[in-house]
Amino acid sequence: MPERTGSCYGDNLRFWVLTFAVITVIYGLATFVALIEDEMPDSRWATDSVRLAVGGYANGTTLPIAFVGALGIIAGIIGVTGCYDRRADEVRIYSWFLVLRIVVTTFFFAADYLDLWRCEVWLSTADSVLRYRADMEYLARSGGCTMTRNWYAALWIFDFLLNSIA
């Protein structure tokens, strides 16, 4: 049986760091799709699906999530180049970004989930007029609150576990 060397394990680790870094860049780009489409509600084609993965249902959470997404694009590229060039400092920067992302997305998940919890009665509250949000109105009118809340929670748990593993 051939003996395994340390470089074999290092190559597996390198592959997974590259994979996670690429996923982080894609996630960051998805947040921008949601942000841009929020500004043009008539031309929405992906926001409802993307929002399930990135969040932004509560007031004031869309821009910070987009900011984390922008940092994710930068950190993911740093992680890819650091892994490709075998620079530990760059990979460490990427790993610290993942820790920051876990903390920030957990906070915004809690805020979003509280709003989604009240989604069924949202149209009858003052918030529906004072702080209008097209996503919440669409969900409340279409009856998609429960399904969205469940999918959002499941995808957040998957995202949290994936980032924790990374």
PDB file of C-alpha atoms in Angstrom:
ATOM      1  CA  MET A   1       0.000   0.000   0.000  1.00  0.00           C
ATOM      2  CA  PRO A   2       1.493   3.368  -0.950  1.00  0.00           C
ATOM      3  CA  GLU A   3       2.314   5.725   1.858  1.00  0.00           C
ATOM      4  CA  ARG A   4       0.462   9.038   1.910  1.00  0.00           C
ATOM      5  CA  THR A   5       2.444  12.191   2.220  1.00  0.00           C
ATOM      6  CA  GLY A   6       1.453  15.475   3.818  1.00  0.00           C
ATOM      7  CA  SER A   7       1.084  17.171   0.438  1.00  0.00           C
ATOM      8  CA  CYS A   8      -1.830  14.905  -0.474  1.00  0.00           C
ATOM      9  CA  TYR A   9      -3.797  16.175   2.499  1.00  0.00           C
ATOM     10  CA  GLY A  10      -2.710  19.726   1.755  1.00  0.00           C
ATOM     11  CA  ASP A  11      -4.017  19.384  -1.802  1.00  0.00           C
ATOM     12  CA  ASN A  12      -7.409  18.236  -0.500  1.00  0.00           C
ATOM     13  CA  LEU A  13      -7.526  21.191   1.874  1.00  0.00           C
ATOM     14  CA  ARG A  14      -6.505  23.509  -0.947  1.00  0.00           C
ATOM     15  CA  PHE A  15      -9.324  22.161  -3.124  1.00  0.00           C
ATOM     16  CA  TRP A  16     -11.925  22.771  -0.411  1.00  0.00           C
ATOM     17  CA  VAL A  17     -10.671  26.271   0.387  1.00  0.00           C
ATOM     18  CA  LEU A  18     -10.854  27.115  -3.316  1.00  0.00           C
ATOM     19  CA  THR A  19     -14.373  25.672  -3.507  1.00  0.00           C
ATOM     20  CA  PHE A  20     -15.599  27.649  -0.486  1.00  0.00           C
ATOM     21  CA  ALA A  21     -13.956  30.840  -1.746  1.00  0.00           C
ATOM     22  CA  VAL A  22     -15.658  30.502  -5.137  1.00  0.00           C
ATOM     23  CA  ILE A  23     -19.004  29.891  -3.399  1.00  0.00           C
ATOM     24  CA  THR A  24     -18.400  33.042  -1.346  1.00  0.00           C
ATOM     25  CA  VAL A  25     -17.846  35.090  -4.513  1.00  0.00           C
ATOM     26  CA  ILE A  26     -21.042  33.677  -6.071  1.00  0.00           C
ATOM     27  CA  TYR A  27     -22.970  34.452  -2.877  1.00  0.00           C
ATOM     28  CA  GLY A  28     -21.646  38.014  -2.961  1.00  0.00           C
ATOM     29  CA  LEU A  29     -22.764  38.445  -6.555  1.00  0.00           C
ATOM     30  CA  ALA A  30     -26.216  37.103  -5.636  1.00  0.00           C
ATOM     31  CA  THR A  31     -26.615  39.796  -2.991  1.00  0.00           C
ATOM     32  CA  PHE A  32     -26.002  42.425  -5.634  1.00  0.00           C
ATOM     33  CA  VAL A  33     -28.598  40.867  -7.932  1.00  0.00           C
ATOM     34  CA  ALA A  34     -31.140  41.200  -5.127  1.00  0.00           C
ATOM     35  CA  LEU A  35     -30.079  44.774  -4.348  1.00  0.00           C
ATOM     36  CA  ILE A  36     -30.198  45.923  -7.967  1.00  0.00           C
ATOM     37  CA  GLU A  37     -33.558  44.278  -8.599  1.00  0.00           C
ATOM     38  CA  ASP A  38     -34.997  45.931  -5.491  1.00  0.00           C
ATOM     39  CA  GLU A  39     -34.380  49.253  -7.191  1.00  0.00           C
ATOM     40  CA  MET A  40     -36.310  48.099 -10.289  1.00  0.00           C
ATOM     41  CA  PRO A  41     -39.316  46.130  -8.982  1.00  0.00           C
ATOM     42  CA  ASP A  42     -40.996  45.875 -12.383  1.00  0.00           C
ATOM     43  CA  SER A  43     -38.091  43.920 -13.871  1.00  0.00           C
ATOM     44  CA  ARG A  44     -37.644  41.398 -11.073  1.00  0.00           C
ATOM     45  CA  TRP A  45     -36.822  37.912 -12.237  1.00  0.00           C
ATOM     46  CA  ALA A  46     -34.552  36.484  -9.553  1.00  0.00           C
ATOM     47  CA  THR A  47     -35.032  38.511  -6.383  1.00  0.00           C
ATOM     48  CA  ASP A  48     -37.577  36.216  -4.752  1.00  0.00           C
ATOM     49  CA  SER A  49     -35.345  33.156  -5.178  1.00  0.00           C
ATOM     50  CA  VAL A  50     -32.117  34.968  -4.312  1.00  0.00           C
ATOM     51  CA  ARG A  51     -33.637  36.609  -1.244  1.00  0.00           C
ATOM     52  CA  LEU A  52     -34.299  33.145   0.215  1.00  0.00           C
ATOM     53  CA  ALA A  53     -30.547  32.596   0.292  1.00  0.00           C
ATOM     54  CA  VAL A  54     -29.264  36.055   1.221  1.00  0.00           C
ATOM     55  CA  GLY A  55     -32.053  37.575   3.310  1.00  0.00           C
ATOM     56  CA  GLY A  56     -33.129  41.191   3.464  1.00  0.00           C
ATOM     57  CA  TYR A  57     -36.793  40.910   4.394  1.00  0.00           C
ATOM     58  CA  ALA A  58     -36.657  43.268   7.392  1.00  0.00           C
ATOM     59  CA  ASN A  59     -36.335  47.036   7.147  1.00  0.00           C
ATOM     60  CA  GLY A  60     -32.750  48.146   6.916  1.00  0.00           C
ATOM     61  CA  THR A  61     -31.207  44.747   6.241  1.00  0.00           C
ATOM     62  CA  THR A  62     -30.853  44.899   2.458  1.00  0.00           C
ATOM     63  CA  LEU A  63     -27.920  47.327   2.298  1.00  0.00           C
ATOM     64  CA  PRO A  64     -25.865  45.713   5.084  1.00  0.00           C
ATOM     65  CA  ILE A  65     -26.347  42.311   3.474  1.00  0.00           C
ATOM     66  CA  ALA A  66     -25.204  43.781   0.154  1.00  0.00           C
ATOM     67  CA  PHE A  67     -22.160  45.228   1.953  1.00  0.00           C
ATOM     68  CA  VAL A  68     -21.318  41.795   3.386  1.00  0.00           C
ATOM     69  CA  GLY A  69     -21.784  40.410  -0.122  1.00  0.00           C
ATOM     70  CA  ALA A  70     -19.344  42.998  -1.513  1.00  0.00           C
ATOM     71  CA  LEU A  71     -16.837  42.070   1.174  1.00  0.00           C
ATOM     72  CA  GLY A  72     -17.484  38.441   0.266  1.00  0.00           C
ATOM     73  CA  ILE A  73     -16.533  39.058  -3.339  1.00  0.00           C
ATOM     74  CA  ILE A  74     -13.278  40.696  -2.240  1.00  0.00           C
ATOM     75  CA  ALA A  75     -12.541  38.140   0.513  1.00  0.00           C
ATOM     76  CA  GLY A  76     -13.386  35.235  -1.794  1.00  0.00           C
ATOM     77  CA  ILE A  77     -10.985  36.506  -4.442  1.00  0.00           C
ATOM     78  CA  ILE A  78      -8.313  36.983  -1.759  1.00  0.00           C
ATOM     79  CA  GLY A  79      -8.996  33.422  -0.579  1.00  0.00           C
ATOM     80  CA  VAL A  80      -8.748  32.016  -4.110  1.00  0.00           C
ATOM     81  CA  THR A  81      -5.486  33.816  -4.880  1.00  0.00           C
ATOM     82  CA  GLY A  82      -4.036  33.012  -1.458  1.00  0.00           C
ATOM     83  CA  CYS A  83      -4.883  29.357  -1.842  1.00  0.00           C
ATOM     84  CA  TYR A  84      -3.661  29.228  -5.427  1.00  0.00           C
ATOM     85  CA  ASP A  85      -0.386  30.987  -4.559  1.00  0.00           C
ATOM     86  CA  ARG A  86      -0.084  29.133  -1.231  1.00  0.00           C
ATOM     87  CA  ARG A  87      -0.075  32.296   0.903  1.00  0.00           C
ATOM     88  CA  ALA A  88      -1.336  31.523   4.385  1.00  0.00           C
ATOM     89  CA  ASP A  89      -1.960  35.171   5.325  1.00  0.00           C
ATOM     90  CA  GLU A  90      -4.450  35.645   2.501  1.00  0.00           C
ATOM     91  CA  VAL A  91      -6.250  32.423   3.367  1.00  0.00           C
ATOM     92  CA  ARG A  92      -6.364  33.585   6.989  1.00  0.00           C
ATOM     93  CA  ILE A  93      -7.982  36.880   5.901  1.00  0.00           C
ATOM     94  CA  TYR A  94     -10.604  34.847   4.045  1.00  0.00           C
ATOM     95  CA  SER A  95     -11.229  32.656   7.101  1.00  0.00           C
ATOM     96  CA  TRP A  96     -11.716  35.722   9.317  1.00  0.00           C
ATOM     97  CA  PHE A  97     -14.219  37.053   6.810  1.00  0.00           C
ATOM     98  CA  LEU A  98     -16.169  33.778   7.139  1.00  0.00           C
ATOM     99  CA  VAL A  99     -16.314  34.260  10.916  1.00  0.00           C
ATOM    100  CA  LEU A 100     -17.530  37.843  10.435  1.00  0.00           C
ATOM    101  CA  ARG A 101     -20.088  36.636   7.897  1.00  0.00           C
ATOM    102  CA  ILE A 102     -21.462  34.021  10.308  1.00  0.00           C
ATOM    103  CA  VAL A 103     -21.978  36.672  12.996  1.00  0.00           C
ATOM    104  CA  VAL A 104     -23.535  39.259  10.670  1.00  0.00           C
ATOM    105  CA  THR A 105     -25.820  36.854   8.816  1.00  0.00           C
ATOM    106  CA  THR A 106     -27.015  35.372  12.114  1.00  0.00           C
ATOM    107  CA  PHE A 107     -28.019  38.826  13.332  1.00  0.00           C
ATOM    108  CA  PHE A 108     -29.832  39.660  10.095  1.00  0.00           C
ATOM    109  CA  PHE A 109     -31.445  36.237   9.942  1.00  0.00           C
ATOM    110  CA  ALA A 110     -32.993  36.901  13.360  1.00  0.00           C
ATOM    111  CA  ALA A 111     -34.323  40.294  12.224  1.00  0.00           C
ATOM    112  CA  ASP A 112     -35.660  38.869   8.955  1.00  0.00           C
ATOM    113  CA  TYR A 113     -37.224  35.856  10.626  1.00  0.00           C
ATOM    114  CA  LEU A 114     -39.092  38.036  13.131  1.00  0.00           C
ATOM    115  CA  ASP A 115     -40.612  39.976  10.225  1.00  0.00           C
ATOM    116  CA  LEU A 116     -41.418  36.783   8.334  1.00  0.00           C
ATOM    117  CA  TRP A 117     -43.074  35.418  11.474  1.00  0.00           C
ATOM    118  CA  ARG A 118     -45.598  38.276  11.253  1.00  0.00           C
ATOM    119  CA  CYS A 119     -45.927  38.034   7.482  1.00  0.00           C
ATOM    120  CA  GLU A 120     -49.479  36.676   7.407  1.00  0.00           C
ATOM    121  CA  VAL A 121     -50.817  39.728   9.263  1.00  0.00           C
ATOM    122  CA  TRP A 122     -48.394  42.226   7.761  1.00  0.00           C
ATOM    123  CA  LEU A 123     -50.962  43.840   5.446  1.00  0.00           C
ATOM    124  CA  SER A 124     -53.134  44.769   8.425  1.00  0.00           C
ATOM    125  CA  THR A 125     -50.316  46.510  10.318  1.00  0.00           C
ATOM    126  CA  ALA A 126     -49.159  50.104  10.134  1.00  0.00           C
ATOM    127  CA  ASP A 127     -45.757  48.898   8.883  1.00  0.00           C
ATOM    128  CA  SER A 128     -47.310  47.886   5.578  1.00  0.00           C
ATOM    129  CA  VAL A 129     -48.055  51.559   4.930  1.00  0.00           C
ATOM    130  CA  LEU A 130     -45.330  53.370   6.863  1.00  0.00           C
ATOM    131  CA  ARG A 131     -42.449  51.088   5.868  1.00  0.00           C
ATOM    132  CA  TYR A 132     -43.616  49.589   2.603  1.00  0.00           C
ATOM    133  CA  ARG A 133     -41.636  46.591   1.339  1.00  0.00           C
ATOM    134  CA  ALA A 134     -42.562  44.988  -1.956  1.00  0.00           C
ATOM    135  CA  ASP A 135     -41.308  41.553  -0.858  1.00  0.00           C
ATOM    136  CA  MET A 136     -43.434  41.437   2.267  1.00  0.00           C
ATOM    137  CA  GLU A 137     -46.528  42.684   0.460  1.00  0.00           C
ATOM    138  CA  TYR A 138     -46.062  40.111  -2.292  1.00  0.00           C
ATOM    139  CA  LEU A 139     -45.645  37.283   0.229  1.00  0.00           C
ATOM    140  CA  ALA A 140     -48.634  38.389   2.319  1.00  0.00           C
ATOM    141  CA  ARG A 141     -50.919  38.775  -0.711  1.00  0.00           C
ATOM    142  CA  SER A 142     -49.848  35.537  -2.400  1.00  0.00           C
ATOM    143  CA  GLY A 143     -50.010  33.395   0.742  1.00  0.00           C
ATOM    144  CA  GLY A 144     -46.355  32.415   0.472  1.00  0.00           C
ATOM    145  CA  CYS A 145     -45.358  33.438   3.979  1.00  0.00           C
ATOM    146  CA  THR A 146     -45.123  29.968   5.520  1.00  0.00           C
ATOM    147  CA  MET A 147     -43.246  28.427   2.612  1.00  0.00           C
ATOM    148  CA  THR A 148     -40.824  31.378   2.434  1.00  0.00           C
ATOM    149  CA  ARG A 149     -40.240  31.322   6.189  1.00  0.00           C
ATOM    150  CA  ASN A 150     -39.500  27.577   6.142  1.00  0.00           C
ATOM    151  CA  TRP A 151     -37.203  27.729   3.103  1.00  0.00           C
ATOM    152  CA  TYR A 152     -35.396  30.782   4.451  1.00  0.00           C
ATOM    153  CA  ALA A 153     -34.748  29.028   7.771  1.00  0.00           C
ATOM    154  CA  ALA A 154     -33.573  25.826   6.058  1.00  0.00           C
ATOM    155  CA  LEU A 155     -31.243  27.693   3.695  1.00  0.00           C
ATOM    156  CA  TRP A 156     -29.866  29.811   6.532  1.00  0.00           C
ATOM    157  CA  ILE A 157     -29.105  26.674   8.572  1.00  0.00           C
ATOM    158  CA  PHE A 158     -27.360  25.168   5.527  1.00  0.00           C
ATOM    159  CA  ASP A 159     -25.410  28.394   4.982  1.00  0.00           C
ATOM    160  CA  PHE A 160     -24.481  28.625   8.667  1.00  0.00           C
ATOM    161  CA  LEU A 161     -23.222  25.033   8.728  1.00  0.00           C
ATOM    162  CA  LEU A 162     -21.343  25.470   5.456  1.00  0.00           C
ATOM    163  CA  ASN A 163     -19.583  28.592   6.745  1.00  0.00           C
ATOM    164  CA  SER A 164     -18.855  26.918  10.073  1.00  0.00           C
ATOM    165  CA  ILE A 165     -17.251  23.979   8.288  1.00  0.00           C
ATOM    166  CA  ALA A 166     -15.282  26.314   6.042  1.00  0.00           C
TER     167      ALA A 166
END
